[in-house]
Amino acid sequence: MITSNTGTGAVDPAVREELARLRDSIDNIDAAVVHMLAERFKCTQQVGLLKARHQLPPADPAREARQIDRLRTLAESAKLDPAFAEKFLNFIIAEVIHHHERIAEDNGAGPRPAAG
């Protein structure tokens, strides 16, 4: 861990200890987020396979809009910036659609335009 010391004196050991404790918590949360995203993508891969088998389009704009609204509401109640939550979900949705397109191509369906 690299610690920046912008002050002119030594950092109080209690401050260093608290900083390390907080950073350890952040590291644990980051690990949990990565594992949760991996589980989410396992589920969306199954959705992609189902869509490919039934020749459904990779994107579902109505579902995506509902999910964005839902996430914005969750973010507000969690005191998280809803705009940030929306950007984060849009990034995930774009990646999921990309995966679904690739699954469709791999299953001989080829890319299909979004419904709607």
PDB file of C-alpha atoms in Angstrom:
ATOM      1  CA  MET A   1       0.000   0.000   0.000  1.00  0.00           C
ATOM      2  CA  ILE A   2       1.382   3.403  -0.986  1.00  0.00           C
ATOM      3  CA  THR A   3       0.584   6.233   1.403  1.00  0.00           C
ATOM      4  CA  SER A   4       0.884   9.835   0.348  1.00  0.00           C
ATOM      5  CA  ASN A   5       2.007  12.249   3.012  1.00  0.00           C
ATOM      6  CA  THR A   6       1.180  15.778   1.921  1.00  0.00           C
ATOM      7  CA  GLY A   7       1.840  17.319   5.332  1.00  0.00           C
ATOM      8  CA  THR A   8       5.180  18.457   6.632  1.00  0.00           C
ATOM      9  CA  GLY A   9       5.281  16.237   9.748  1.00  0.00           C
ATOM     10  CA  ALA A  10       4.972  12.544  10.437  1.00  0.00           C
ATOM     11  CA  VAL A  11       1.503  11.035  10.270  1.00  0.00           C
ATOM     12  CA  ASP A  12       0.036  10.067  13.628  1.00  0.00           C
ATOM     13  CA  PRO A  13       0.153   6.249  13.984  1.00  0.00           C
ATOM     14  CA  ALA A  14      -3.515   6.238  15.019  1.00  0.00           C
ATOM     15  CA  VAL A  15      -4.393   7.984  11.752  1.00  0.00           C
ATOM     16  CA  ARG A  16      -2.345   5.463   9.772  1.00  0.00           C
ATOM     17  CA  GLU A  17      -4.097   2.624  11.593  1.00  0.00           C
ATOM     18  CA  GLU A  18      -7.554   4.065  10.892  1.00  0.00           C
ATOM     19  CA  LEU A  19      -6.627   4.648   7.243  1.00  0.00           C
ATOM     20  CA  ALA A  20      -5.427   1.052   6.919  1.00  0.00           C
ATOM     21  CA  ARG A  21      -8.626  -0.242   8.556  1.00  0.00           C
ATOM     22  CA  LEU A  22     -10.808   1.760   6.173  1.00  0.00           C
ATOM     23  CA  ARG A  23      -8.778   0.692   3.147  1.00  0.00           C
ATOM     24  CA  ASP A  24      -9.066  -2.947   4.204  1.00  0.00           C
ATOM     25  CA  SER A  25     -12.846  -2.518   4.311  1.00  0.00           C
ATOM     26  CA  ILE A  26     -12.799  -0.920   0.849  1.00  0.00           C
ATOM     27  CA  ASP A  27     -10.720  -3.822  -0.470  1.00  0.00           C
ATOM     28  CA  ASN A  28     -13.210  -6.323   0.973  1.00  0.00           C
ATOM     29  CA  ILE A  29     -16.145  -4.460  -0.569  1.00  0.00           C
ATOM     30  CA  ASP A  30     -14.376  -4.328  -3.948  1.00  0.00           C
ATOM     31  CA  ALA A  31     -13.874  -8.096  -3.799  1.00  0.00           C
ATOM     32  CA  ALA A  32     -17.552  -8.615  -2.980  1.00  0.00           C
ATOM     33  CA  VAL A  33     -18.597  -6.347  -5.869  1.00  0.00           C
ATOM     34  CA  VAL A  34     -16.441  -8.310  -8.308  1.00  0.00           C
ATOM     35  CA  HIS A  35     -17.900 -11.611  -7.102  1.00  0.00           C
ATOM     36  CA  MET A  36     -21.456 -10.259  -7.327  1.00  0.00           C
ATOM     37  CA  LEU A  37     -20.825  -9.014 -10.861  1.00  0.00           C
ATOM     38  CA  ALA A  38     -19.454 -12.427 -11.814  1.00  0.00           C
ATOM     39  CA  GLU A  39     -22.642 -14.065 -10.510  1.00  0.00           C
ATOM     40  CA  ARG A  40     -24.768 -11.521 -12.363  1.00  0.00           C
ATOM     41  CA  PHE A  41     -22.946 -12.232 -15.613  1.00  0.00           C
ATOM     42  CA  LYS A  42     -23.405 -15.980 -15.130  1.00  0.00           C
ATOM     43  CA  CYS A  43     -27.167 -15.340 -15.046  1.00  0.00           C
ATOM     44  CA  THR A  44     -27.120 -12.996 -18.024  1.00  0.00           C
ATOM     45  CA  GLN A  45     -25.138 -15.574 -20.021  1.00  0.00           C
ATOM     46  CA  GLN A  46     -28.003 -18.003 -19.428  1.00  0.00           C
ATOM     47  CA  VAL A  47     -30.452 -15.327 -20.586  1.00  0.00           C
ATOM     48  CA  GLY A  48     -28.340 -14.844 -23.712  1.00  0.00           C
ATOM     49  CA  LEU A  49     -28.425 -18.572 -24.472  1.00  0.00           C
ATOM     50  CA  LEU A  50     -32.195 -18.661 -24.005  1.00  0.00           C
ATOM     51  CA  LYS A  51     -32.623 -15.649 -26.280  1.00  0.00           C
ATOM     52  CA  ALA A  52     -30.362 -17.194 -28.931  1.00  0.00           C
ATOM     53  CA  ARG A  53     -32.232 -20.512 -28.857  1.00  0.00           C
ATOM     54  CA  HIS A  54     -35.541 -18.723 -29.359  1.00  0.00           C
ATOM     55  CA  GLN A  55     -34.191 -16.095 -31.757  1.00  0.00           C
ATOM     56  CA  LEU A  56     -35.024 -13.204 -29.466  1.00  0.00           C
ATOM     57  CA  PRO A  57     -33.148  -9.905 -29.859  1.00  0.00           C
ATOM     58  CA  PRO A  58     -30.095  -9.368 -27.632  1.00  0.00           C
ATOM     59  CA  ALA A  59     -31.451  -6.081 -26.267  1.00  0.00           C
ATOM     60  CA  ASP A  60     -34.749  -5.423 -24.497  1.00  0.00           C
ATOM     61  CA  PRO A  61     -35.110  -1.629 -24.285  1.00  0.00           C
ATOM     62  CA  ALA A  62     -38.307  -1.780 -22.198  1.00  0.00           C
ATOM     63  CA  ARG A  63     -36.671  -4.034 -19.599  1.00  0.00           C
ATOM     64  CA  GLU A  64     -33.554  -1.873 -19.602  1.00  0.00           C
ATOM     65  CA  ALA A  65     -35.635   1.269 -18.954  1.00  0.00           C
ATOM     66  CA  ARG A  66     -37.448  -0.440 -16.058  1.00  0.00           C
ATOM     67  CA  GLN A  67     -34.136  -1.578 -14.591  1.00  0.00           C
ATOM     68  CA  ILE A  68     -32.659   1.913 -14.825  1.00  0.00           C
ATOM     69  CA  ASP A  69     -35.707   3.418 -13.094  1.00  0.00           C
ATOM     70  CA  ARG A  70     -35.533   0.735 -10.413  1.00  0.00           C
ATOM     71  CA  LEU A  71     -31.808   1.249  -9.842  1.00  0.00           C
ATOM     72  CA  ARG A  72     -32.189   5.029  -9.645  1.00  0.00           C
ATOM     73  CA  THR A  73     -34.831   4.564  -6.943  1.00  0.00           C
ATOM     74  CA  LEU A  74     -32.603   2.117  -5.048  1.00  0.00           C
ATOM     75  CA  ALA A  75     -29.686   4.535  -5.330  1.00  0.00           C
ATOM     76  CA  GLU A  76     -31.729   7.404  -3.941  1.00  0.00           C
ATOM     77  CA  SER A  77     -32.828   5.341  -0.944  1.00  0.00           C
ATOM     78  CA  ALA A  78     -29.201   4.261  -0.376  1.00  0.00           C
ATOM     79  CA  LYS A  79     -27.973   7.884  -0.557  1.00  0.00           C
ATOM     80  CA  LEU A  80     -26.017   7.123  -3.745  1.00  0.00           C
ATOM     81  CA  ASP A  81     -26.032   9.515  -6.683  1.00  0.00           C
ATOM     82  CA  PRO A  82     -28.754   8.171  -9.038  1.00  0.00           C
ATOM     83  CA  ALA A  83     -26.899   9.514 -12.075  1.00  0.00           C
ATOM     84  CA  PHE A  84     -23.843   7.481 -11.083  1.00  0.00           C
ATOM     85  CA  ALA A  85     -25.992   4.382 -10.558  1.00  0.00           C
ATOM     86  CA  GLU A  86     -27.557   4.870 -13.990  1.00  0.00           C
ATOM     87  CA  LYS A  87     -24.157   5.232 -15.675  1.00  0.00           C
ATOM     88  CA  PHE A  88     -22.954   2.102 -13.911  1.00  0.00           C
ATOM     89  CA  LEU A  89     -26.009   0.094 -14.997  1.00  0.00           C
ATOM     90  CA  ASN A  90     -25.776   1.412 -18.564  1.00  0.00           C
ATOM     91  CA  PHE A  91     -22.186   0.170 -18.691  1.00  0.00           C
ATOM     92  CA  ILE A  92     -23.272  -3.267 -17.466  1.00  0.00           C
ATOM     93  CA  ILE A  93     -26.231  -3.382 -19.876  1.00  0.00           C
ATOM     94  CA  ALA A  94     -23.973  -2.545 -22.832  1.00  0.00           C
ATOM     95  CA  GLU A  95     -21.635  -5.386 -21.859  1.00  0.00           C
ATOM     96  CA  VAL A  96     -24.540  -7.821 -21.442  1.00  0.00           C
ATOM     97  CA  ILE A  97     -25.931  -6.906 -24.874  1.00  0.00           C
ATOM     98  CA  HIS A  98     -22.478  -7.431 -26.365  1.00  0.00           C
ATOM     99  CA  HIS A  99     -22.348 -10.888 -24.747  1.00  0.00           C
ATOM    100  CA  HIS A 100     -25.844 -11.698 -26.024  1.00  0.00           C
ATOM    101  CA  GLU A 101     -24.867 -10.678 -29.561  1.00  0.00           C
ATOM    102  CA  ARG A 102     -21.806 -12.902 -29.393  1.00  0.00           C
ATOM    103  CA  ILE A 103     -23.867 -15.824 -28.048  1.00  0.00           C
ATOM    104  CA  ALA A 104     -26.387 -15.341 -30.875  1.00  0.00           C
ATOM    105  CA  GLU A 105     -23.574 -15.356 -33.455  1.00  0.00           C
ATOM    106  CA  ASP A 106     -22.005 -18.451 -31.884  1.00  0.00           C
ATOM    107  CA  ASN A 107     -25.376 -20.201 -32.070  1.00  0.00           C
ATOM    108  CA  GLY A 108     -25.916 -19.352 -35.733  1.00  0.00           C
ATOM    109  CA  ALA A 109     -28.579 -16.736 -35.099  1.00  0.00           C
ATOM    110  CA  GLY A 110     -26.384 -13.786 -36.052  1.00  0.00           C
ATOM    111  CA  PRO A 111     -26.890 -10.310 -34.604  1.00  0.00           C
ATOM    112  CA  ARG A 112     -30.484  -9.123 -34.487  1.00  0.00           C
ATOM    113  CA  PRO A 113     -31.773  -5.581 -34.138  1.00  0.00           C
ATOM    114  CA  ALA A 114     -33.222  -4.531 -30.812  1.00  0.00           C
ATOM    115  CA  ALA A 115     -36.959  -4.853 -30.411  1.00  0.00           C
ATOM    116  CA  GLY A 116     -38.909  -1.654 -30.090  1.00  0.00           C
TER     117      GLY A 116
END
